[in-house]
Each structure stands twice: as C-alpha cells, then as structure tokens.
Amino acid sequence: MEAEVAIMKIETKAVHAGDRKVDPNRPGAFIPVTTPVHTAVSFVYESTAQLDRVLGREEEGYCYSRYDNPTNSALEELMTTLEGGAGALACSSGMMALHTALLAALADRKKTVLAASALYGATFSLLTKVLEPLGVQAEFVDICDLEAVKSKIDSLKPGCVLMETMSNPLLRVGQMDRIAEMSRAAGAALLVDNTFATPLLVRPLELGANLVVHSSTKFLSGHGDALGGILVADSQHVDAIRSLCRIFGPVLGPFESYLTMRGIKTFALRMERQCANACRVASWLASHPRIQRVHYLADPEHPDAAAIRRLLPQGLYGAIVSFEIKDARREDVFRFMDRLNVVVRGTSLGDVHSLLLYPVISSHRDIAPKQRERMGIHDGFVRLCTGIEAAEDIIADLEQALAL
Ligand SMILES: Cc1ncc(COP(=O)(O)O)c(C=O)c1O
C-alpha cells in the first residue's frame, strides 16, 4: 500500500496515507480502518530483550510517547506523504513546529537567520525575543525582492532562510524555487511556513526547501477544534528533528493528532471550495463602491503575479482575501464587524466557517500606528478567510454589513 500511495494524487493520499498499519507483533489480527487514539504514555513488550532493542532503536516500535506515539506516527506519515518529505513531527502548535524547525536548521550551521520582513507576528517575536537573546542573529529582508535576498544571503551567509509561502495579511509571494537555489548555494537551510497555501497549492520541498512547517490549527485540521503544528523535513534534517523531539518534547497530544488526521482527509475538498469562494468574494468586493482596495492572488495586477502564475496551480489562489473599506475609521470597522451574521469575527483562519480578522486590534495590535500605515495596513483594512459556506451567503452577509 505504501508504494501505491506514493504515486497517487494528493486528494487520494490525504484519505489513505498513514492509516491501517499492520501490527507486526499481532499478524492476522483485525485492522482498524482509521487510526485509533493511543493514549498510552509507555508501551510494553512480551520480553525485556525486545523492549531493550526498541529502546536502543535496533527494532522499530514505541516505548514512550514523548519519543513517538502510534497516533502521532500515523499523522506524521500522512504529512510526510503530502509534502513529499523524509519524515515529519507533529507538534503542539504551529509556533512549536517553527521553534523546533529553527533549532534543527541551525544545529550544525552559522547562527544567523535571514527572515522575510513580512512574517506572522509570533514568528517575528520568536526570532527577536526568544532566539536573539540566546545568541541567534536575526536579519530581515523583503522576500519578494530577489536582488535584495541574494545580496543579504551573500553578505550574511545565514544558517537558515525563513519565509512564508504567502505573507500575512498583504499576500505577497516570493519566488521560493529561486530562493531555495540561492540558499542551497550558500549552505543555508530554507525553512518555509506553508500554512496559508497547504500542500494542495504549493509543496516547498519539491521546490528545493529543506523544512516545511504548518500551523495545522488552520486549513489542515479545518474545524477550529484542534491546535497543532506539523514540521516536515528533508532527509538532511529528519534525524535532527527526531532527536530534538526526544529531548524537549514539543509533541502533539494523541487526541489532537486524531482530530488533525481526520481533518486532513477532507482538506483538499475544503480548500478547493474555499479558494473558489475567495475568488468570487474578491471579484464582488472589487466592484463594491465602499471598497478601496482588494488584495487577492488571482488579481492580474498583483505585484507578484509572475511568481503566482509560476508557483501556484491555476484557479487555486488561496482562501484569504484582504480588503480596505474606503475612509473607514476603527469605529466604522467595528460597526461593520458587529453586523456580520455568517462570517465569524475571530483571530484564526482556515476553518469550515468564514472568519474575519481585524489586524489593527489583533495580529498588528502591538505595531505603532504610523509603522502600520507604512506597511499598508490602514484603519479600514480587514482580512477575510472564506469558509465552505455557499459563496452567495458570504457575499450577502458582507453586503448587508457594508450597508452602514
Ligand atoms: C502563518 C502562520 N504561521 C504560524 C502560526 C502559528 O500557529 P499556531 O497558532 O498553531 O501556533 C500562525 C497562526 O496564526 C500563522 O498564521
């Protein structure tokens, strides 16, 4: 089955990979169709000699759930298959996956990280507030300016280059394959946060990245009920992530692992629908008299249109649409948000329900207003992630809420 899964399309892999493992110790026993929740913290064997072999890693098996756990292993195999990696680690959150990935990327290299200047806020804080005080140097660059990236890579010779497939909330897209080439030439590991794209749209390891992380809390789980993170590594980094896991235990709990795996089985279906909804909502917003500007990847005028055409499959441009309400002050945006009935006012994304976030009070709350303005995040700026509802209902909800 494993060899067959490897050549299947991603929608099929999402449904089958990782499940129905045959227990080598119980040949002929029944096989559950889906992976059960293994709550056990430790595992025993019929003989101490076998336990010794498993603990010594001479024989495959489980001994302690901080090292690995059968439910997590199933999810890790699934994500390894979807991203085309050599191995994966299921972590307790997206931030934990990022932290572990950075440690693995820097393990044998220079302790400098060259990161995209537009990053998820907590990732920026992880670099500047946690890792810098420990001796890591963090430098930032406009990841869409290839010349600037090259010059920084040449001058800094970083151990790791860190980027997101699409930036949040302005949706800029860097040329990942070219950045991978430059990173490889300089001996740096390329680490990509692929949360917004999912492996349906982009598979960074196939484009030359070394490590991929997801906040699986978002599109992969998709139901707003399981916090989690997934780290997928190439063959160069897979041992490092497993030994880091044994030492500091960033692991996901087995219940969340089960929910995440269940969510992933439908992620491709949901993502297709969510992308189609985003496309319809974006073109409706673009012609609405109260909307100043729409940021969406299908826009032919998008500043990164060439990279988008090259790197993303046609018609799948993500489910995030950011837009600015004309001349809206903070209180106008509050009024607009309070009128929403279908679209949920929240701080996440990627769920079956549409979610609208106001960066000024959430992701960009701690940034000084002037700097926020310079970044292009004005008081009237909101970020919508479309869910799987009927597009007509999302549009009707936005329409009545905009009719202030
Ligand atoms: C792009 C991105 N990366 C990482 C994270 C962190 O994920 P988590 O909240 O699961 O720790 C988020 C959370 O919103 C995110 O949007």
CSV table of C-alpha atoms and ligand atoms in Angstrom, one decimal:
chain,number,residue,atom,x,y,z
A,1,MET,CA,0.0,0.0,0.0
A,2,GLU,CA,2.8,2.4,0.9
A,3,ALA,CA,4.4,2.2,-2.6
A,4,GLU,CA,0.9,2.7,-4.2
A,5,VAL,CA,0.1,5.7,-2.1
A,6,ALA,CA,3.4,7.4,-3.1
A,7,ILE,CA,2.3,7.7,-6.8
A,8,MET,CA,-1.3,8.7,-6.1
A,9,LYS,CA,-2.7,12.2,-6.4
A,10,ILE,CA,-2.7,14.4,-3.3
A,11,GLU,CA,-6.5,14.1,-2.7
A,12,THR,CA,-6.2,10.3,-2.5
A,13,LYS,CA,-3.0,10.4,-0.4
A,14,ALA,CA,-4.9,12.6,2.1
A,15,VAL,CA,-7.5,10.0,2.6
A,16,HIS,CA,-5.3,6.9,2.8
A,17,ALA,CA,-1.7,7.6,3.9
A,18,GLY,CA,-0.8,6.7,7.5
A,19,ASP,CA,-3.8,4.6,8.2
A,20,ARG,CA,-4.4,0.8,8.6
A,21,LYS,CA,-1.0,-0.1,9.9
A,22,VAL,CA,-0.5,-3.9,10.5
A,23,ASP,CA,1.0,-4.6,13.9
A,24,PRO,CA,4.0,-6.9,13.3
A,25,ASN,CA,3.5,-8.4,16.8
A,26,ARG,CA,-0.1,-9.4,16.0
A,27,PRO,CA,-0.2,-10.9,12.5
A,28,GLY,CA,-3.7,-11.8,11.4
A,29,ALA,CA,-5.3,-9.5,14.0
A,30,PHE,CA,-8.1,-7.1,12.9
A,31,ILE,CA,-7.0,-3.8,11.4
A,32,PRO,CA,-9.0,-0.6,12.3
A,33,VAL,CA,-9.9,1.4,9.2
A,34,THR,CA,-8.8,4.6,10.8
A,35,THR,CA,-6.0,5.1,13.3
A,36,PRO,CA,-7.3,5.0,16.9
A,37,VAL,CA,-6.3,7.4,19.7
A,38,HIS,CA,-3.4,5.8,21.6
A,39,THR,CA,-3.5,7.5,24.9
A,40,ALA,CA,-0.8,5.3,26.5
A,41,VAL,CA,2.3,7.1,27.6
A,42,SER,CA,4.5,4.0,27.6
A,43,PHE,CA,4.5,0.7,25.8
A,44,VAL,CA,5.4,-2.8,26.9
A,45,TYR,CA,6.6,-5.9,25.1
A,46,GLU,CA,6.5,-9.6,25.8
A,47,SER,CA,10.1,-9.7,26.6
A,48,THR,CA,12.6,-7.3,28.2
A,49,ALA,CA,15.0,-8.2,25.4
A,50,GLN,CA,12.6,-6.8,22.8
A,51,LEU,CA,12.0,-3.6,24.9
A,52,ASP,CA,15.8,-3.2,25.1
A,53,ARG,CA,16.0,-3.5,21.3
A,54,VAL,CA,13.2,-0.9,20.8
A,55,LEU,CA,14.8,1.5,23.3
A,56,GLY,CA,18.1,1.0,21.6
A,57,ARG,CA,16.4,1.8,18.2
A,58,GLU,CA,17.6,-1.6,16.8
A,59,GLU,CA,14.0,-2.5,16.3
A,60,GLU,CA,11.0,-0.4,15.3
A,61,GLY,CA,8.4,0.2,18.0
A,62,TYR,CA,7.2,2.6,20.6
A,63,CYS,CA,8.4,2.9,24.2
A,64,TYR,CA,7.5,6.4,25.4
A,65,SER,CA,5.0,9.0,23.9
A,66,ARG,CA,7.5,11.9,24.1
A,67,TYR,CA,9.6,10.0,21.7
A,68,ASP,CA,6.8,8.9,19.5
A,69,ASN,CA,3.3,7.5,19.6
A,70,PRO,CA,1.3,5.4,17.1
A,71,THR,CA,-1.4,8.0,16.6
A,72,ASN,CA,1.1,10.8,16.0
A,73,SER,CA,3.2,8.5,13.7
A,74,ALA,CA,0.1,8.0,11.5
A,75,LEU,CA,-0.4,11.7,11.2
A,76,GLU,CA,3.4,12.2,10.6
A,77,GLU,CA,3.4,9.6,7.9
A,78,LEU,CA,0.4,11.3,6.3
A,79,MET,CA,2.0,14.7,6.3
A,80,THR,CA,5.4,13.3,5.1
A,81,THR,CA,3.5,11.8,2.1
A,82,LEU,CA,1.5,15.0,1.4
A,83,GLU,CA,4.6,17.3,1.5
A,84,GLY,CA,7.0,14.8,-0.1
A,85,GLY,CA,9.4,14.8,2.8
A,86,ALA,CA,11.6,12.3,4.5
A,87,GLY,CA,9.9,12.5,7.9
A,88,ALA,CA,7.6,14.7,10.0
A,89,LEU,CA,7.0,15.7,13.6
A,90,ALA,CA,3.5,16.5,14.9
A,91,CYS,CA,3.9,19.4,17.4
A,92,SER,CA,1.6,21.0,20.0
A,93,SER,CA,1.2,24.2,17.9
A,94,GLY,CA,2.4,25.9,14.8
A,95,MET,CA,4.7,28.0,16.9
A,96,MET,CA,6.2,24.9,18.4
A,97,ALA,CA,6.8,23.4,14.9
A,98,LEU,CA,8.5,26.7,13.9
A,99,HIS,CA,10.7,26.7,17.0
A,100,THR,CA,11.8,23.1,16.5
A,101,ALA,CA,12.4,23.7,12.8
A,102,LEU,CA,14.7,26.7,13.5
A,103,LEU,CA,16.7,24.7,16.1
A,104,ALA,CA,17.1,21.8,13.5
A,105,ALA,CA,18.0,24.3,10.8
A,106,LEU,CA,20.7,26.0,12.9
A,107,ALA,CA,22.1,22.9,14.6
A,108,ASP,CA,25.2,22.5,12.5
A,109,ARG,CA,25.3,25.9,10.9
A,110,LYS,CA,26.0,29.5,11.5
A,111,LYS,CA,23.5,31.0,13.9
A,112,THR,CA,22.1,33.7,11.6
A,113,VAL,CA,18.6,33.6,10.3
A,114,LEU,CA,17.6,35.7,7.3
A,115,ALA,CA,13.9,36.1,7.5
A,116,ALA,CA,11.2,37.6,5.4
A,117,SER,CA,10.3,41.1,6.8
A,118,ALA,CA,6.5,40.3,6.5
A,119,LEU,CA,6.1,37.4,8.9
A,120,TYR,CA,3.4,36.2,11.3
A,121,GLY,CA,3.8,38.3,14.4
A,122,ALA,CA,4.6,35.5,16.8
A,123,THR,CA,7.3,34.2,14.4
A,124,PHE,CA,8.9,37.6,14.4
A,125,SER,CA,8.8,37.6,18.2
A,126,LEU,CA,10.2,34.1,18.4
A,127,LEU,CA,13.2,35.3,16.4
A,128,THR,CA,13.7,38.7,18.2
A,129,LYS,CA,12.5,38.0,21.7
A,130,VAL,CA,13.4,34.3,22.3
A,131,LEU,CA,16.2,33.3,19.9
A,132,GLU,CA,18.2,36.6,19.6
A,133,PRO,CA,18.8,36.7,23.4
A,134,LEU,CA,20.2,33.2,23.1
A,135,GLY,CA,22.8,34.3,20.6
A,136,VAL,CA,20.9,33.8,17.3
A,137,GLN,CA,21.2,36.8,14.9
A,138,ALA,CA,18.0,37.6,13.0
A,139,GLU,CA,18.1,39.8,9.9
A,140,PHE,CA,15.1,40.7,7.8
A,141,VAL,CA,14.6,41.3,4.0
A,142,ASP,CA,11.8,41.9,1.6
A,143,ILE,CA,11.5,38.3,0.4
A,144,CYS,CA,9.8,39.5,-2.9
A,145,ASP,CA,12.9,41.5,-3.9
A,146,LEU,CA,15.1,38.7,-5.3
A,147,GLU,CA,18.2,41.0,-5.7
A,148,ALA,CA,18.0,42.1,-2.0
A,149,VAL,CA,17.6,38.5,-0.9
A,150,LYS,CA,20.7,37.5,-2.9
A,151,SER,CA,22.7,40.3,-1.6
A,152,LYS,CA,21.8,39.5,2.0
A,153,ILE,CA,22.5,35.8,1.6
A,154,ASP,CA,25.9,36.6,0.0
A,155,SER,CA,26.9,39.1,2.8
A,156,LEU,CA,25.4,37.3,5.8
A,157,LYS,CA,25.9,33.7,4.8
A,158,PRO,CA,23.0,32.7,7.1
A,159,GLY,CA,22.4,29.3,8.5
A,160,CYS,CA,18.7,29.5,7.7
A,161,VAL,CA,16.4,31.4,5.4
A,162,LEU,CA,12.9,31.7,6.6
A,163,MET,CA,9.8,32.7,4.6
A,164,GLU,CA,6.1,32.2,4.4
A,165,THR,CA,4.5,30.9,1.1
A,166,MET,CA,2.1,33.9,1.2
A,167,SER,CA,2.6,36.8,3.5
A,168,ASN,CA,0.0,37.8,6.1
A,169,PRO,CA,-2.1,39.8,5.6
A,170,LEU,CA,-0.9,41.6,2.4
A,171,LEU,CA,-0.5,38.3,0.5
A,172,ARG,CA,2.9,38.8,-1.1
A,173,VAL,CA,4.5,35.8,-2.8
A,174,GLY,CA,8.3,35.3,-3.0
A,175,GLN,CA,10.0,33.2,-5.7
A,176,MET,CA,10.5,30.1,-3.5
A,177,ASP,CA,12.4,28.0,-6.0
A,178,ARG,CA,14.9,30.7,-6.8
A,179,ILE,CA,15.4,31.5,-3.1
A,180,ALA,CA,15.9,27.7,-2.5
A,181,GLU,CA,18.7,27.7,-5.1
A,182,MET,CA,20.4,30.7,-3.5
A,183,SER,CA,20.1,29.2,0.0
A,184,ARG,CA,21.5,25.9,-1.1
A,185,ALA,CA,24.4,27.6,-2.9
A,186,ALA,CA,25.3,29.4,0.4
A,187,GLY,CA,24.9,26.3,2.6
A,188,ALA,CA,21.8,27.7,4.3
A,189,ALA,CA,18.6,25.7,5.1
A,190,LEU,CA,15.4,27.1,3.6
A,191,LEU,CA,12.5,26.9,6.1
A,192,VAL,CA,9.0,27.6,4.7
A,193,ASP,CA,5.8,28.3,6.7
A,194,ASN,CA,3.3,26.8,4.3
A,195,THR,CA,0.2,27.3,6.5
A,196,PHE,CA,-1.7,29.6,4.1
A,197,ALA,CA,-1.1,27.5,1.0
A,198,THR,CA,-1.3,23.9,2.2
A,199,PRO,CA,0.3,21.1,0.1
A,200,LEU,CA,-2.6,21.3,-2.3
A,201,LEU,CA,-1.3,24.6,-3.6
A,202,VAL,CA,2.5,24.5,-3.0
A,203,ARG,CA,4.9,21.8,-1.9
A,204,PRO,CA,8.0,23.7,-0.8
A,205,LEU,CA,10.2,20.6,-0.5
A,206,GLU,CA,9.6,19.9,-4.2
A,207,LEU,CA,10.8,23.5,-4.9
A,208,GLY,CA,14.1,23.0,-3.0
A,209,ALA,CA,13.2,23.9,0.6
A,210,ASN,CA,14.6,21.8,3.4
A,211,LEU,CA,12.0,22.2,6.1
A,212,VAL,CA,8.3,23.0,6.0
A,213,VAL,CA,6.0,23.9,8.8
A,214,HIS,CA,2.3,24.3,9.2
A,215,SER,CA,0.0,25.6,11.8
A,216,SER,CA,-2.3,22.6,11.3
A,217,THR,CA,-4.7,24.5,13.5
A,218,LYS,CA,-5.8,26.2,10.2
A,219,PHE,CA,-6.6,24.6,6.8
A,220,LEU,CA,-5.3,21.1,7.6
A,221,SER,CA,-7.5,20.5,10.7
A,222,GLY,CA,-10.0,22.9,9.3
A,223,HIS,CA,-12.7,22.8,12.0
A,224,GLY,CA,-11.5,25.2,14.6
A,225,ASP,CA,-11.2,22.5,17.3
A,226,ALA,CA,-7.6,21.3,17.3
A,227,LEU,CA,-4.5,23.4,17.9
A,228,GLY,CA,-1.4,21.8,16.3
A,229,GLY,CA,1.7,22.2,14.2
A,230,ILE,CA,3.4,19.9,11.7
A,231,LEU,CA,7.1,20.0,10.7
A,232,VAL,CA,8.1,18.1,7.6
A,233,ALA,CA,11.9,17.6,6.9
A,234,ASP,CA,14.1,16.5,4.1
A,235,SER,CA,16.5,13.6,4.5
A,236,GLN,CA,19.2,16.0,5.8
A,237,HIS,CA,17.2,17.2,8.7
A,238,VAL,CA,15.0,14.3,9.7
A,239,ASP,CA,17.3,12.9,12.3
A,240,ALA,CA,17.7,16.3,13.9
A,241,ILE,CA,14.0,16.8,14.4
A,242,ARG,CA,13.6,13.4,15.9
A,243,SER,CA,16.4,13.9,18.4
A,244,LEU,CA,15.2,17.3,19.3
A,245,CYS,CA,11.8,15.8,19.9
A,246,ARG,CA,13.2,13.2,22.3
A,247,ILE,CA,15.0,15.9,24.3
A,248,PHE,CA,12.4,18.7,24.6
A,249,GLY,CA,9.2,17.1,23.8
A,250,PRO,CA,7.3,19.5,21.5
A,251,VAL,CA,4.8,16.8,20.7
A,252,LEU,CA,1.1,17.0,19.9
A,253,GLY,CA,-1.3,15.1,22.2
A,254,PRO,CA,-2.9,12.0,20.7
A,255,PHE,CA,-6.5,13.4,20.8
A,256,GLU,CA,-5.5,16.4,18.8
A,257,SER,CA,-3.4,14.2,16.5
A,258,TYR,CA,-6.5,12.1,15.8
A,259,LEU,CA,-8.7,15.2,15.1
A,260,THR,CA,-6.0,16.7,12.8
A,261,MET,CA,-5.7,13.5,10.8
A,262,ARG,CA,-9.5,13.3,10.5
A,263,GLY,CA,-9.5,16.9,9.3
A,264,ILE,CA,-6.7,16.3,6.7
A,265,LYS,CA,-8.8,13.6,5.0
A,266,THR,CA,-11.1,16.4,3.6
A,267,PHE,CA,-8.6,19.3,3.4
A,268,ALA,CA,-8.3,19.2,-0.4
A,269,LEU,CA,-12.0,19.3,-0.9
A,270,ARG,CA,-12.4,22.1,1.6
A,271,MET,CA,-9.5,24.0,0.2
A,272,GLU,CA,-10.9,23.8,-3.4
A,273,ARG,CA,-14.2,25.2,-2.2
A,274,GLN,CA,-12.6,27.8,0.0
A,275,CYS,CA,-10.4,29.0,-2.9
A,276,ALA,CA,-13.4,29.2,-5.2
A,277,ASN,CA,-15.4,31.1,-2.6
A,278,ALA,CA,-12.5,33.5,-2.1
A,279,CYS,CA,-12.3,34.1,-5.9
A,280,ARG,CA,-16.0,35.0,-6.0
A,281,VAL,CA,-15.9,37.2,-3.0
A,282,ALA,CA,-12.7,39.0,-4.2
A,283,SER,CA,-14.3,39.9,-7.5
A,284,TRP,CA,-17.5,41.0,-5.9
A,285,LEU,CA,-15.6,43.2,-3.4
A,286,ALA,CA,-13.5,44.7,-6.2
A,287,SER,CA,-16.6,46.3,-7.7
A,288,HIS,CA,-18.2,47.4,-4.5
A,289,PRO,CA,-18.3,51.2,-4.1
A,290,ARG,CA,-17.3,51.1,-0.4
A,291,ILE,CA,-14.2,49.1,-1.1
A,292,GLN,CA,-10.9,50.9,-1.6
A,293,ARG,CA,-8.6,48.0,-2.4
A,294,VAL,CA,-8.7,44.2,-2.6
A,295,HIS,CA,-5.6,42.1,-2.0
A,296,TYR,CA,-6.1,38.6,-3.7
A,297,LEU,CA,-3.7,36.4,-5.5
A,298,ALA,CA,-5.8,36.0,-8.7
A,299,ASP,CA,-5.6,39.7,-9.3
A,300,PRO,CA,-3.7,40.1,-12.7
A,301,GLU,CA,-2.4,43.4,-11.3
A,302,HIS,CA,-0.9,41.7,-8.2
A,303,PRO,CA,2.7,42.8,-7.7
A,304,ASP,CA,3.9,39.2,-7.7
A,305,ALA,CA,1.6,38.0,-10.5
A,306,ALA,CA,4.5,36.3,-12.4
A,307,ALA,CA,5.6,34.3,-9.3
A,308,ILE,CA,2.0,33.4,-8.6
A,309,ARG,CA,1.5,32.1,-12.1
A,310,ARG,CA,4.7,30.1,-12.0
A,311,LEU,CA,4.3,28.6,-8.5
A,312,LEU,CA,0.5,28.1,-7.9
A,313,PRO,CA,-1.9,25.8,-9.7
A,314,GLN,CA,-4.3,27.7,-11.9
A,315,GLY,CA,-7.6,28.5,-10.1
A,316,LEU,CA,-6.2,27.8,-6.6
A,317,TYR,CA,-5.1,31.1,-5.2
A,318,GLY,CA,-5.8,30.5,-1.5
A,319,ALA,CA,-8.7,31.4,0.6
A,320,ILE,CA,-7.5,34.7,2.0
A,321,VAL,CA,-8.9,38.0,0.7
A,322,SER,CA,-7.7,41.2,2.4
A,323,PHE,CA,-9.5,44.4,1.7
A,324,GLU,CA,-9.8,48.0,2.7
A,325,ILE,CA,-13.1,49.7,3.5
A,326,LYS,CA,-13.0,53.2,2.0
A,327,ASP,CA,-12.3,56.0,4.5
A,328,ALA,CA,-13.3,53.7,7.4
A,329,ARG,CA,-12.0,54.5,10.9
A,330,ARG,CA,-11.7,51.9,13.6
A,331,GLU,CA,-15.3,52.5,14.9
A,332,ASP,CA,-16.7,52.1,11.3
A,333,VAL,CA,-14.8,48.7,11.1
A,334,PHE,CA,-16.2,47.7,14.5
A,335,ARG,CA,-19.7,48.5,13.3
A,336,PHE,CA,-19.2,46.5,10.1
A,337,MET,CA,-17.9,43.5,12.0
A,338,ASP,CA,-20.7,43.6,14.6
A,339,ARG,CA,-23.2,43.4,11.8
A,340,LEU,CA,-21.8,40.1,10.4
A,341,ASN,CA,-24.0,37.1,10.9
A,342,VAL,CA,-22.5,34.3,8.7
A,343,VAL,CA,-18.8,35.4,8.8
A,344,VAL,CA,-17.3,34.8,12.2
A,345,ARG,CA,-15.3,37.6,13.9
A,346,GLY,CA,-12.2,35.8,15.0
A,347,THR,CA,-8.4,35.5,15.1
A,348,SER,CA,-7.9,32.3,13.2
A,349,LEU,CA,-8.3,31.2,9.6
A,350,GLY,CA,-8.7,28.1,7.5
A,351,ASP,CA,-11.9,26.8,9.2
A,352,VAL,CA,-15.0,25.5,7.6
A,353,HIS,CA,-16.7,28.8,8.6
A,354,SER,CA,-15.6,32.1,7.1
A,355,LEU,CA,-13.5,34.2,9.5
A,356,LEU,CA,-12.8,37.9,9.5
A,357,LEU,CA,-9.8,39.3,11.4
A,358,TYR,CA,-9.1,43.0,12.1
A,359,PRO,CA,-5.3,43.2,12.1
A,360,VAL,CA,-5.3,46.6,13.9
A,361,ILE,CA,-6.7,45.0,17.1
A,362,SER,CA,-5.2,41.5,16.7
A,363,SER,CA,-2.1,40.4,14.7
A,364,HIS,CA,-0.8,44.0,14.3
A,365,ARG,CA,-2.0,45.4,17.6
A,366,ASP,CA,1.5,46.0,19.0
A,367,ILE,CA,2.8,47.8,16.0
A,368,ALA,CA,2.8,51.6,16.2
A,369,PRO,CA,0.0,53.2,14.0
A,370,LYS,CA,2.5,55.1,11.8
A,371,GLN,CA,4.5,51.9,11.1
A,372,ARG,CA,1.3,50.0,10.4
A,373,GLU,CA,0.3,52.7,7.9
A,374,ARG,CA,3.8,52.4,6.2
A,375,MET,CA,3.2,48.6,6.0
A,376,GLY,CA,-0.1,49.3,4.1
A,377,ILE,CA,-2.3,48.2,7.0
A,378,HIS,CA,-4.7,51.2,7.3
A,379,ASP,CA,-7.5,51.5,9.8
A,380,GLY,CA,-10.0,50.3,7.2
A,381,PHE,CA,-8.0,47.1,6.5
A,382,VAL,CA,-9.5,43.6,7.3
A,383,ARG,CA,-8.6,40.1,6.4
A,384,LEU,CA,-11.2,37.5,5.4
A,385,CYS,CA,-10.7,33.8,5.1
A,386,THR,CA,-13.6,32.3,3.3
A,387,GLY,CA,-15.1,29.0,4.6
A,388,ILE,CA,-17.0,26.4,2.8
A,389,GLU,CA,-20.4,28.1,3.0
A,390,ALA,CA,-22.3,29.0,-0.2
A,391,ALA,CA,-20.5,32.0,-1.7
A,392,GLU,CA,-23.9,33.8,-2.1
A,393,ASP,CA,-24.4,33.7,1.6
A,394,ILE,CA,-20.9,35.0,2.4
A,395,ILE,CA,-21.4,37.8,-0.1
A,396,ALA,CA,-24.9,38.7,1.1
A,397,ASP,CA,-23.6,38.9,4.7
A,398,LEU,CA,-20.8,41.2,3.7
A,399,GLU,CA,-23.2,43.3,1.6
A,400,GLN,CA,-25.6,43.9,4.5
A,401,ALA,CA,-22.8,44.6,6.9
A,402,LEU,CA,-21.2,47.1,4.5
A,403,ALA,CA,-24.5,49.0,4.1
A,404,LEU,CA,-23.7,51.2,7.1
B,1,LIG,C1,1.3,31.8,9.1
B,1,LIG,C2,1.2,31.3,10.5
B,1,LIG,N1,2.2,30.6,11.0
B,1,LIG,C3,2.2,30.1,12.2
B,1,LIG,C4,1.1,30.4,13.1
B,1,LIG,C5,1.2,29.8,14.5
B,1,LIG,O1,0.3,28.8,14.6
B,1,LIG,P1,-0.3,28.3,16.0
B,1,LIG,O2,-1.3,29.3,16.4
B,1,LIG,O3,-0.9,26.9,15.7
B,1,LIG,O4,0.8,28.2,17.0
B,1,LIG,C6,0.1,31.1,12.6
B,1,LIG,C7,-1.1,31.4,13.5
B,1,LIG,O5,-2.0,32.1,13.1
B,1,LIG,C8,0.1,31.6,11.3
B,1,LIG,O6,-0.9,32.3,10.7
